[in-house]
mmCIF file of C-alpha atoms in Angstrom:
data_model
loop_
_atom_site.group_PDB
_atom_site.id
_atom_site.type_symbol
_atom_site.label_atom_id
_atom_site.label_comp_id
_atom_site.label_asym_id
_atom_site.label_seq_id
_atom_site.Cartn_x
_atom_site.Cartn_y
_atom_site.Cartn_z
ATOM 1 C CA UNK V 138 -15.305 -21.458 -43.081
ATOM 2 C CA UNK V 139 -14.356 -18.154 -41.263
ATOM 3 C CA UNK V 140 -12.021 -15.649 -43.024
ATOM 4 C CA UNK V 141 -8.335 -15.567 -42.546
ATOM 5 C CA UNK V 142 -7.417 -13.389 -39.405
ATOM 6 C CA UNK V 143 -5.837 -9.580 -39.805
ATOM 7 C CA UNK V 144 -2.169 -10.106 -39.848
ATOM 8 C CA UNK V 145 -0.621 -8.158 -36.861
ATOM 9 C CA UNK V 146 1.239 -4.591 -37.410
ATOM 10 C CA UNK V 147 4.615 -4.401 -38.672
ATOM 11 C CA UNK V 148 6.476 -3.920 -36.014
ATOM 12 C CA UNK V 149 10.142 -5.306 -35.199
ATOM 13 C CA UNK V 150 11.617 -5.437 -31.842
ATOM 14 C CA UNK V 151 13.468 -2.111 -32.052
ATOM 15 C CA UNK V 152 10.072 -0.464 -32.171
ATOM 16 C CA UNK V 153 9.235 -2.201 -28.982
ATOM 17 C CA UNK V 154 12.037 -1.415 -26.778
ATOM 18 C CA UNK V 155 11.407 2.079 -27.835
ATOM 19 C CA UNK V 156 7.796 2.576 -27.229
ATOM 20 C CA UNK V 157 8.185 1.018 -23.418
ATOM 21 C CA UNK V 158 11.580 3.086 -22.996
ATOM 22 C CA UNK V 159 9.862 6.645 -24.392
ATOM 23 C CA UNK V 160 6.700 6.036 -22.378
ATOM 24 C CA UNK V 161 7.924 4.873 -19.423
ATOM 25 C CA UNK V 162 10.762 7.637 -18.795
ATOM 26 C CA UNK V 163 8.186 10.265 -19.854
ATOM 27 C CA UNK V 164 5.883 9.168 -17.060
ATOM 28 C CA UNK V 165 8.920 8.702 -14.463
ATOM 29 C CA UNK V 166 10.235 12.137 -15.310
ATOM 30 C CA UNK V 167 7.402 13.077 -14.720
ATOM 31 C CA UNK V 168 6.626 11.775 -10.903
ATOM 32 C CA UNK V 169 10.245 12.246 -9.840
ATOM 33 C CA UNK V 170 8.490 15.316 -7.930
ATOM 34 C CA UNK V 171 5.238 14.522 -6.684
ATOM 35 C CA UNK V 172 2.413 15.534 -4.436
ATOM 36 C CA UNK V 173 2.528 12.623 -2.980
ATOM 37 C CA UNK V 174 4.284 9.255 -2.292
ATOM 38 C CA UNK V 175 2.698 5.944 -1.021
ATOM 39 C CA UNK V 176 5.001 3.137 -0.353
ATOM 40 C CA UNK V 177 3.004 -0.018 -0.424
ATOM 41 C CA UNK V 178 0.785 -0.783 -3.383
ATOM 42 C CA UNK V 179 -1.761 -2.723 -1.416
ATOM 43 C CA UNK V 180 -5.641 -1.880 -0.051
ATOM 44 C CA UNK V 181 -4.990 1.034 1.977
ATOM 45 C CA UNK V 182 -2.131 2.394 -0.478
ATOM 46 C CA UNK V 183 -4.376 1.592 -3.090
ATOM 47 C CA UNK V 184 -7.193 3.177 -2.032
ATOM 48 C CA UNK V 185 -5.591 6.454 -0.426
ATOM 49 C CA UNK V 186 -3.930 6.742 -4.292
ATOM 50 C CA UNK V 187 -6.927 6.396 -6.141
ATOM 51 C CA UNK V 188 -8.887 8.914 -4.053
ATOM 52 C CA UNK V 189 -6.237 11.573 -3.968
ATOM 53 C CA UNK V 190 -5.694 10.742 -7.523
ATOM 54 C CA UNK V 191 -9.178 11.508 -8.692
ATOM 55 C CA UNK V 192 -9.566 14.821 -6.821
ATOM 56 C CA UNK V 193 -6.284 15.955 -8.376
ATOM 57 C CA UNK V 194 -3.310 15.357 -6.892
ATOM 58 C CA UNK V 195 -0.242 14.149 -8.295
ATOM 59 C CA UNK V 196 -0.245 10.715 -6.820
ATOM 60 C CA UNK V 197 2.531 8.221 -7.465
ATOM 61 C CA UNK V 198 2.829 4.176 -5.749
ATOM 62 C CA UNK V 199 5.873 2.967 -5.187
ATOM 63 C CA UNK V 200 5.345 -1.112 -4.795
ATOM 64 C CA UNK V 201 8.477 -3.254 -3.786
ATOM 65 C CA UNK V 202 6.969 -6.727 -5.471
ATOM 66 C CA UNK V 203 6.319 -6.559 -9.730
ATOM 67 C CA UNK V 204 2.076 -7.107 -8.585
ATOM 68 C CA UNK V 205 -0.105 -4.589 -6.738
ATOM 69 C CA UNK V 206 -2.630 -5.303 -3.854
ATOM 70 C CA UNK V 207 -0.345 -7.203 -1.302
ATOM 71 C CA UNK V 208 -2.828 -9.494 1.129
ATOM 72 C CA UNK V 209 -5.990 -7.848 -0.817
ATOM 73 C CA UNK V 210 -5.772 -11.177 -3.572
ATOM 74 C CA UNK V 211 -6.189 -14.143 -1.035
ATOM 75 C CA UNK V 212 -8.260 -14.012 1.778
ATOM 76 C CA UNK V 213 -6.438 -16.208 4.561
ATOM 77 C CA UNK V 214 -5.207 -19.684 4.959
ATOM 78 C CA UNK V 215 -4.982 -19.709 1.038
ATOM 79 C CA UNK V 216 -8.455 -19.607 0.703
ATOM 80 C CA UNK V 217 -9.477 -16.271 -2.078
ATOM 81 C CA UNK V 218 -12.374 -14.874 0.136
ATOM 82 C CA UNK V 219 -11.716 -11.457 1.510
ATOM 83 C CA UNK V 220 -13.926 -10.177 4.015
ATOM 84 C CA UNK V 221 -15.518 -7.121 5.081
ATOM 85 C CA UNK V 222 -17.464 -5.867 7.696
ATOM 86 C CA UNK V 223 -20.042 -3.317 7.820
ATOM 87 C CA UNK V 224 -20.081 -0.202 6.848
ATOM 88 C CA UNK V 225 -17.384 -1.018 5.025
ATOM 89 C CA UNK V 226 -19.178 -3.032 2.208
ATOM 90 C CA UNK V 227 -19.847 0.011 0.910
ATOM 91 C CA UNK V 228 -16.433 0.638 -0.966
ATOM 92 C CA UNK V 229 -16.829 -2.700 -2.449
ATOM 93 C CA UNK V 230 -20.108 -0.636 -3.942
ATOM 94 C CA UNK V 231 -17.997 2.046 -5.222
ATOM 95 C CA UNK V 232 -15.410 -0.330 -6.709
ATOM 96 C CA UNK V 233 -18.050 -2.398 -8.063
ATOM 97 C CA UNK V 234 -17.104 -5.164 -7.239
ATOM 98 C CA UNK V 235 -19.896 -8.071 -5.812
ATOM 99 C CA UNK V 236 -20.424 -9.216 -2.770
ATOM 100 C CA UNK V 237 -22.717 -11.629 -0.466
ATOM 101 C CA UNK V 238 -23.610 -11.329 3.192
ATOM 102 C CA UNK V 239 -22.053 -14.391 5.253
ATOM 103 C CA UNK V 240 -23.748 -17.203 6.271
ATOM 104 C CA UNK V 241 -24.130 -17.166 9.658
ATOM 105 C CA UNK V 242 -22.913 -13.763 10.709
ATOM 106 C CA UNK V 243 -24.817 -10.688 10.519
ATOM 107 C CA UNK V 244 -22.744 -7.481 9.345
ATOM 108 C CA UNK V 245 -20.329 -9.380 7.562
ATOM 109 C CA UNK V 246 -19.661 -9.648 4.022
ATOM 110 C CA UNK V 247 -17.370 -11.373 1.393
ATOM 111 C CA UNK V 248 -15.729 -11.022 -2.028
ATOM 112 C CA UNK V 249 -13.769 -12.778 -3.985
ATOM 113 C CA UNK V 250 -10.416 -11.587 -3.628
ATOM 114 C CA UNK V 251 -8.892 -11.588 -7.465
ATOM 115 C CA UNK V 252 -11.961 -9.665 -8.261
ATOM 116 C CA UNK V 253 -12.126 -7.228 -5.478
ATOM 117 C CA UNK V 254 -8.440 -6.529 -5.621
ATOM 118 C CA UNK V 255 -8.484 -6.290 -9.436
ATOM 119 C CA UNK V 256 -11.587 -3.998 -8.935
ATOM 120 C CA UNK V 257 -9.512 -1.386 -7.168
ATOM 121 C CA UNK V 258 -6.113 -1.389 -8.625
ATOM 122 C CA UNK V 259 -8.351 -0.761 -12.001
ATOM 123 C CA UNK V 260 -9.951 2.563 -10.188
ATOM 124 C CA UNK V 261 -6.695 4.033 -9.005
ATOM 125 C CA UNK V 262 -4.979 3.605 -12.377
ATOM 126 C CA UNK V 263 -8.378 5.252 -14.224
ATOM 127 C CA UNK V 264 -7.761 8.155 -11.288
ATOM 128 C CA UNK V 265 -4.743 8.707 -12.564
ATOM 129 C CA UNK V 266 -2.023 7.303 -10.224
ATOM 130 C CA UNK V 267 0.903 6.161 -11.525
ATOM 131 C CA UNK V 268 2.907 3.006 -10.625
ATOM 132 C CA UNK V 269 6.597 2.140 -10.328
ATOM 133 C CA UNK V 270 6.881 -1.399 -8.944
ATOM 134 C CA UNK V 271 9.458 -3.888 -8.144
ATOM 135 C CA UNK V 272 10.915 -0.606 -6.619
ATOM 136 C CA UNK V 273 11.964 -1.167 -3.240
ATOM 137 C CA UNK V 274 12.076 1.866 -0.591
ATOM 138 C CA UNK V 275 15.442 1.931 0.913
ATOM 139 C CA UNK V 276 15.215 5.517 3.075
ATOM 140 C CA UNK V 277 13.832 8.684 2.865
ATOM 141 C CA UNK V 278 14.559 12.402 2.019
ATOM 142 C CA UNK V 279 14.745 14.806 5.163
ATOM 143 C CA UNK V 280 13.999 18.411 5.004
ATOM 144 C CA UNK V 281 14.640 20.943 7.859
ATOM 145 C CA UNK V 282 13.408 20.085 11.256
ATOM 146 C CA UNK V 283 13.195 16.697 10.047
ATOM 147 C CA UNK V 284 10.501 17.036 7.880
ATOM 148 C CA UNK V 285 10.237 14.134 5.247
ATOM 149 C CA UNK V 286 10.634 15.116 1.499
ATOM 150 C CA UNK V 287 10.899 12.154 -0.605
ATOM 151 C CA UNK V 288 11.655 8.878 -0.407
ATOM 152 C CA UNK V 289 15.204 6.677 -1.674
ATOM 153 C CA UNK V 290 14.539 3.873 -3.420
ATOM 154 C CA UNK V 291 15.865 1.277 -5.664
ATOM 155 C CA UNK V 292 15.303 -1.751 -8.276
ATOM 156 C CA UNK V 293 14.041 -5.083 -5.730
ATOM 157 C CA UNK V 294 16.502 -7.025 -7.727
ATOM 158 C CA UNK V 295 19.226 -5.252 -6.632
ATOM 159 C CA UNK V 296 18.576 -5.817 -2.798
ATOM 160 C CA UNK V 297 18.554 -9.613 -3.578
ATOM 161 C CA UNK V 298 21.814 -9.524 -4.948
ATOM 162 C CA UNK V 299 25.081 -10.497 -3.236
ATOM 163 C CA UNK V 300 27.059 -7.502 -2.595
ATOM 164 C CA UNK V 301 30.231 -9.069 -3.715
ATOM 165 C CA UNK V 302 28.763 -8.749 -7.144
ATOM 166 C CA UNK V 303 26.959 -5.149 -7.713
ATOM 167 C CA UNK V 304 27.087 -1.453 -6.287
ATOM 168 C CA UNK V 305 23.847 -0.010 -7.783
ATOM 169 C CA UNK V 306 23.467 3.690 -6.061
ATOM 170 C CA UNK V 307 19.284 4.184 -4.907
ATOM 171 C CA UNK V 308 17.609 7.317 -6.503
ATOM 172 C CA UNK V 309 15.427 9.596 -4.909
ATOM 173 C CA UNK V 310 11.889 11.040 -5.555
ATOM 174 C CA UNK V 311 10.706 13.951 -3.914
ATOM 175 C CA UNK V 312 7.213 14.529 -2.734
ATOM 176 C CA UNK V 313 5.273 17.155 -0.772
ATOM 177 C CA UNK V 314 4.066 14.073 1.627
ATOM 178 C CA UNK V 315 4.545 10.278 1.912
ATOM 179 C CA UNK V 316 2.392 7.996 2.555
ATOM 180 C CA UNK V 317 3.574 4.405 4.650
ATOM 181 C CA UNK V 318 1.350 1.926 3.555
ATOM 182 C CA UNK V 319 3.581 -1.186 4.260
ATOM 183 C CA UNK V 320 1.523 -3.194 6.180
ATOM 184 C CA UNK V 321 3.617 -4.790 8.731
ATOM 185 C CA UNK V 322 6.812 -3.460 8.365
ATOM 186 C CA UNK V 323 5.883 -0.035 8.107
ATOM 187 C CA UNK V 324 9.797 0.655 6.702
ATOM 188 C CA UNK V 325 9.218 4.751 6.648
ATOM 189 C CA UNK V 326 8.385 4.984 10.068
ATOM 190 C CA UNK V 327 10.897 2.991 11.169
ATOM 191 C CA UNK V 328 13.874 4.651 9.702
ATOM 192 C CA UNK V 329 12.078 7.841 11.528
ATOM 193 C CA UNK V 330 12.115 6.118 14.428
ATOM 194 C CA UNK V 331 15.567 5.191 14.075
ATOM 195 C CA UNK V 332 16.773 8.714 13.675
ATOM 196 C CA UNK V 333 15.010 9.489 16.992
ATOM 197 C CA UNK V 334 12.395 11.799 16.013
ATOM 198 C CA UNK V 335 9.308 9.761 15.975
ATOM 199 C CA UNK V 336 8.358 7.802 18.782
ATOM 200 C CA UNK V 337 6.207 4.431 17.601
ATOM 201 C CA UNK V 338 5.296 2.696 20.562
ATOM 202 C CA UNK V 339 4.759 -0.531 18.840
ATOM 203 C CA UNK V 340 8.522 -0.718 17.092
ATOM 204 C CA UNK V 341 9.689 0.295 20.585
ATOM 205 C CA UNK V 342 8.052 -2.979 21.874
ATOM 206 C CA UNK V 343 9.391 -5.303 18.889
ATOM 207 C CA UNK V 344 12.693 -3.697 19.416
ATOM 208 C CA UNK V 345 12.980 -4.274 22.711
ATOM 209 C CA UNK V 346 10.796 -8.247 22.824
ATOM 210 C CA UNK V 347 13.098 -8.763 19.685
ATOM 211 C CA UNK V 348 9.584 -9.372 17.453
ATOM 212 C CA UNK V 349 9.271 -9.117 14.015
ATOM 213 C CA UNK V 350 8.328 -10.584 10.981
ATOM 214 C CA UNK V 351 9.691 -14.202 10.464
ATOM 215 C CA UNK V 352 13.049 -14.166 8.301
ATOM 216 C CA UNK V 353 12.834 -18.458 8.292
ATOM 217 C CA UNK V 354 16.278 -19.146 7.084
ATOM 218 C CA UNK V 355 16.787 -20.801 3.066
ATOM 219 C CA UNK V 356 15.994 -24.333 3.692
ATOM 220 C CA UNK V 357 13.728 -24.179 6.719
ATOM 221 C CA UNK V 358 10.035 -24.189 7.450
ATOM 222 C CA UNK V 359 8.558 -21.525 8.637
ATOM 223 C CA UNK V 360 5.391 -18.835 7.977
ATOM 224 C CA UNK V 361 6.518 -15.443 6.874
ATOM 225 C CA UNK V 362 4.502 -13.191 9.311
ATOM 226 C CA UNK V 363 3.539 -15.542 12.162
ATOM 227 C CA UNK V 364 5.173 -12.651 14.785
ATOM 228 C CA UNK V 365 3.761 -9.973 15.276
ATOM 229 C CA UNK V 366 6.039 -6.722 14.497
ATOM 230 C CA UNK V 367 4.956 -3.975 17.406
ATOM 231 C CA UNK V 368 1.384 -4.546 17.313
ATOM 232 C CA UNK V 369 -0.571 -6.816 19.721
ATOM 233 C CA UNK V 370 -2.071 -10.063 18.930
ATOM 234 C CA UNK V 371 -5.305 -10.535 16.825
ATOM 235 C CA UNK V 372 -8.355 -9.095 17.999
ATOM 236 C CA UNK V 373 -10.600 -8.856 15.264
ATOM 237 C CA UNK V 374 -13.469 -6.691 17.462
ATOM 238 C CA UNK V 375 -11.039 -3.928 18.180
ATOM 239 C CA UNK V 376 -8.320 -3.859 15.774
ATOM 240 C CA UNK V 377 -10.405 -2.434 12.638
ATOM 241 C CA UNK V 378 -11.675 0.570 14.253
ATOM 242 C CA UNK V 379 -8.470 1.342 16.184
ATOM 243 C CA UNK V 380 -6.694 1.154 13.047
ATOM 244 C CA UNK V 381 -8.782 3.519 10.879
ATOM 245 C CA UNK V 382 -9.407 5.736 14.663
ATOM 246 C CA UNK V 383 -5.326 6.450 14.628
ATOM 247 C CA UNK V 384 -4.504 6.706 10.585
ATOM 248 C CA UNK V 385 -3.242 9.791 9.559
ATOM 249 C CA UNK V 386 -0.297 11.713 10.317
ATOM 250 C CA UNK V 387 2.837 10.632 12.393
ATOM 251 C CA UNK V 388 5.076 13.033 11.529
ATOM 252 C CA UNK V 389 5.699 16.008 9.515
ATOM 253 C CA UNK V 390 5.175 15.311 5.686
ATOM 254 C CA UNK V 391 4.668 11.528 6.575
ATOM 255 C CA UNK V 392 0.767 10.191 6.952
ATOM 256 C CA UNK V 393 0.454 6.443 7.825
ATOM 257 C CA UNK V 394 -1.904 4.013 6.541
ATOM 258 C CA UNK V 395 -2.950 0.179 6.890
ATOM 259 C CA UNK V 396 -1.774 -2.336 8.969
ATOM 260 C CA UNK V 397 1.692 0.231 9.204
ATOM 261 C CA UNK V 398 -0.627 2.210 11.411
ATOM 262 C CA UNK V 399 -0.912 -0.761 13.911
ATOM 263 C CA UNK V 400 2.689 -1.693 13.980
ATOM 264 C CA UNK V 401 3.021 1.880 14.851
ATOM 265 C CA UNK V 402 0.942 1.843 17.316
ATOM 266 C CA UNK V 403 1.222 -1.435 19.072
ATOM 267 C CA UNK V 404 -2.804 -2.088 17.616
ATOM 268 C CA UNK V 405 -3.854 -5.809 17.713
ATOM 269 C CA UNK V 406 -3.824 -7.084 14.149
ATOM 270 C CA UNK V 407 -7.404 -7.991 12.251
ATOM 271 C CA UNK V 408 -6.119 -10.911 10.072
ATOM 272 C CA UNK V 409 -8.082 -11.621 7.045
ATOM 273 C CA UNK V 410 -10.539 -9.244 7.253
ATOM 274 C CA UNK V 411 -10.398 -5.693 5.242
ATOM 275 C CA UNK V 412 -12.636 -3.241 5.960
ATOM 276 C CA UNK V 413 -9.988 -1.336 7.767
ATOM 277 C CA UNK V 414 -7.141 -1.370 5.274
ATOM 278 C CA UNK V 415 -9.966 0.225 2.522
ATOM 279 C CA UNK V 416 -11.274 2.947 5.171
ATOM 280 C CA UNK V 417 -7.502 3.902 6.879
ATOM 281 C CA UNK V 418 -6.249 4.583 2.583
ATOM 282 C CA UNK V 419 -9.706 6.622 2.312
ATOM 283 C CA UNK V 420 -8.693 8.476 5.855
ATOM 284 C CA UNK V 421 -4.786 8.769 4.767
ATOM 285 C CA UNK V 422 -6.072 10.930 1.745
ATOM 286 C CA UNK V 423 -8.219 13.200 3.624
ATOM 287 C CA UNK V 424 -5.586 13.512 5.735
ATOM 288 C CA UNK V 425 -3.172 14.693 3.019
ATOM 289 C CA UNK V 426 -5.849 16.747 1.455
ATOM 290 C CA UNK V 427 -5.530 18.542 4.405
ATOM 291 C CA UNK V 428 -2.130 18.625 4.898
ATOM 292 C CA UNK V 429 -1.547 20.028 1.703
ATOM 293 C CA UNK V 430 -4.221 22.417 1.668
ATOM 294 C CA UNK V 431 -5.850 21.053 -1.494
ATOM 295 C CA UNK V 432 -9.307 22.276 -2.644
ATOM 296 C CA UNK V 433 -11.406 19.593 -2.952
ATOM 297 C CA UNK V 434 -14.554 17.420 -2.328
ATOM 298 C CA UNK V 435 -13.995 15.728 1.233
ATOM 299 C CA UNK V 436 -13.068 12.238 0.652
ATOM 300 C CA UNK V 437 -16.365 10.001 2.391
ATOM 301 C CA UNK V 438 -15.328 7.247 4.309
ATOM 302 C CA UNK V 439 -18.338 4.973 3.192
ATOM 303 C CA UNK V 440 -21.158 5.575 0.618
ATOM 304 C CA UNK V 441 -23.798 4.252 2.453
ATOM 305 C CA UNK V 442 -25.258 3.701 5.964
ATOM 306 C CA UNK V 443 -23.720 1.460 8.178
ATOM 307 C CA UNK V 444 -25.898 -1.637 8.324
ATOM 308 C CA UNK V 445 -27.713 -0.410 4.860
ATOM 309 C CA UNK V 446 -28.964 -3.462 3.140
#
């Protein structure tokens, strides 16, 4: 018969509420001012936070939803196979995380999505990134000559609420850049956009075709993303390297990332495929290595040769 277990710590629920209150305000206190700010806490935010992060710089991800990784856990049509295509299966290398070739196509690869996406939200915490999600981005902080500064942002919750029933006031962070990795919406570019100083040829197009992503109304059927917000239609072939070909900066103190680059740009999207979400976040931090004039090892796009067995 096996011994009794170890009771657990005495601890009361007091002791709790303090621990996550002290550790969590230290560590917000902390990022209010940043080096940098990426919006979006999935593959491309992700990875442009975990390799700024381990080459120094004070990274924090702000993530609207209370889980990190957005499209990164399940592959598409529900089915939890993410794929990649060369020479991309290289990050999966660095992250880790295993991989086989397909079937009947050469150059591309697949992973299983929990594992791959678990894979590299675990390497930009152990970076040293830091988190705050189920925070929604709600505007940004201008500088002179329109030069972005920070973000606004808020609980999610509270957007979801009538206003009949609350007036919660956003905060602000400041950062030396920010980074838009929010997929299709890409919501930092677009309030630039709005203000007139950034011209995005693809949210000209949805503005003016009236596109965007589907907002089905309670009680209806409808898929959440089937139009396409200012980029073109799918085109696997030519959307991946477009997409990592334009990432980088789009306006002073902002560098965009992921699919935000496409709606952007008016790119054709890639669907379920993302080799180009893990190269653009590698490209966004080079880019903001540079743009901050950091010292530090180049950030590689891949770690092996494309085609490399």
């Amino acid at each position: 018969m096996s011994a009794d277990p170890e009771p657990f710590s005495d601890v009361g629920e007091a002791d709790v509420t303090r621990a996550i209150g002290q550790e969590w305000t230290e560590e917000f206190m902390d990022f209010s001012d940043s080096d940098v700010i990426v919006v979006g806490g999935g593959p491309s935010g992700l990875m442009a936070a975990k390799e700024l992060a381990a080459r120094g710089v004070k990274t924090m991800v702000v993530e609207k939803n209370n889980y990190l990784g957005g499209g990164f856990w399940l592959g598409g049509f529900l089915m939890n196979k993410v794929t990649v295509r060369s020479p991309a299966e290289g990050v999966l290398d660095e992250l880790e995380v295993d991989y086989k070739r397909a079937q009947d196509t050469e150059g591309l690869y697949v992973a299983n999505g929990p594992e791959a996406c678990s894979g590299l939200i675990k390497a930009a915490c152990d970076a040293g990134a830091k988190v705050q999600n189920m925070t929604e981005f709600t505007d940004i902080v201008i500088r002179e000559d329109h030069r972005v500064g920070g973000i606004v942002m808020n609980w999610t919750p509270v957007h979801a609420l009538p206003r009949e029933i609350t007036c919660v006031d956003p905060i602000a962070v400041e950062g030396d850049l920010v980074i838009d990795a929010t997929g299709h919406d890409a919501v930092a570019v677009k309030k630039l956009h709005e203000r007139g100083v950034l011209n995005a040829p693809g949210i000209d197009h949805a503005t003016e075709h009236s596109t965007g992503m589907d907002r089905t109304d309670e009680g209806e059927y409808g898929a959440p993303g089937h139009d396409s917000p200012g980029h073109d239609s799918m085109w696997v072939g030519e959307s991946e390297d477009a997409v990592v070909e334009h990432t980088g900066p789009a306006h002073p103190g902002l560098v965009v990332t992921g699919m935000a680059v496409a709606t952007t740009y008016g790119l054709p999207r890639m669907g379920p495929t993302f080799g180009a979400m893990l190269l653009s976040g590698k490209r966004a931090a080079q880019a903001a290595i540079e743009e901050l004039g950091v010292d530090a090892e180049p950030v590689e796009m891949t770690s092996r040769a494309a085609g490399a067995d």
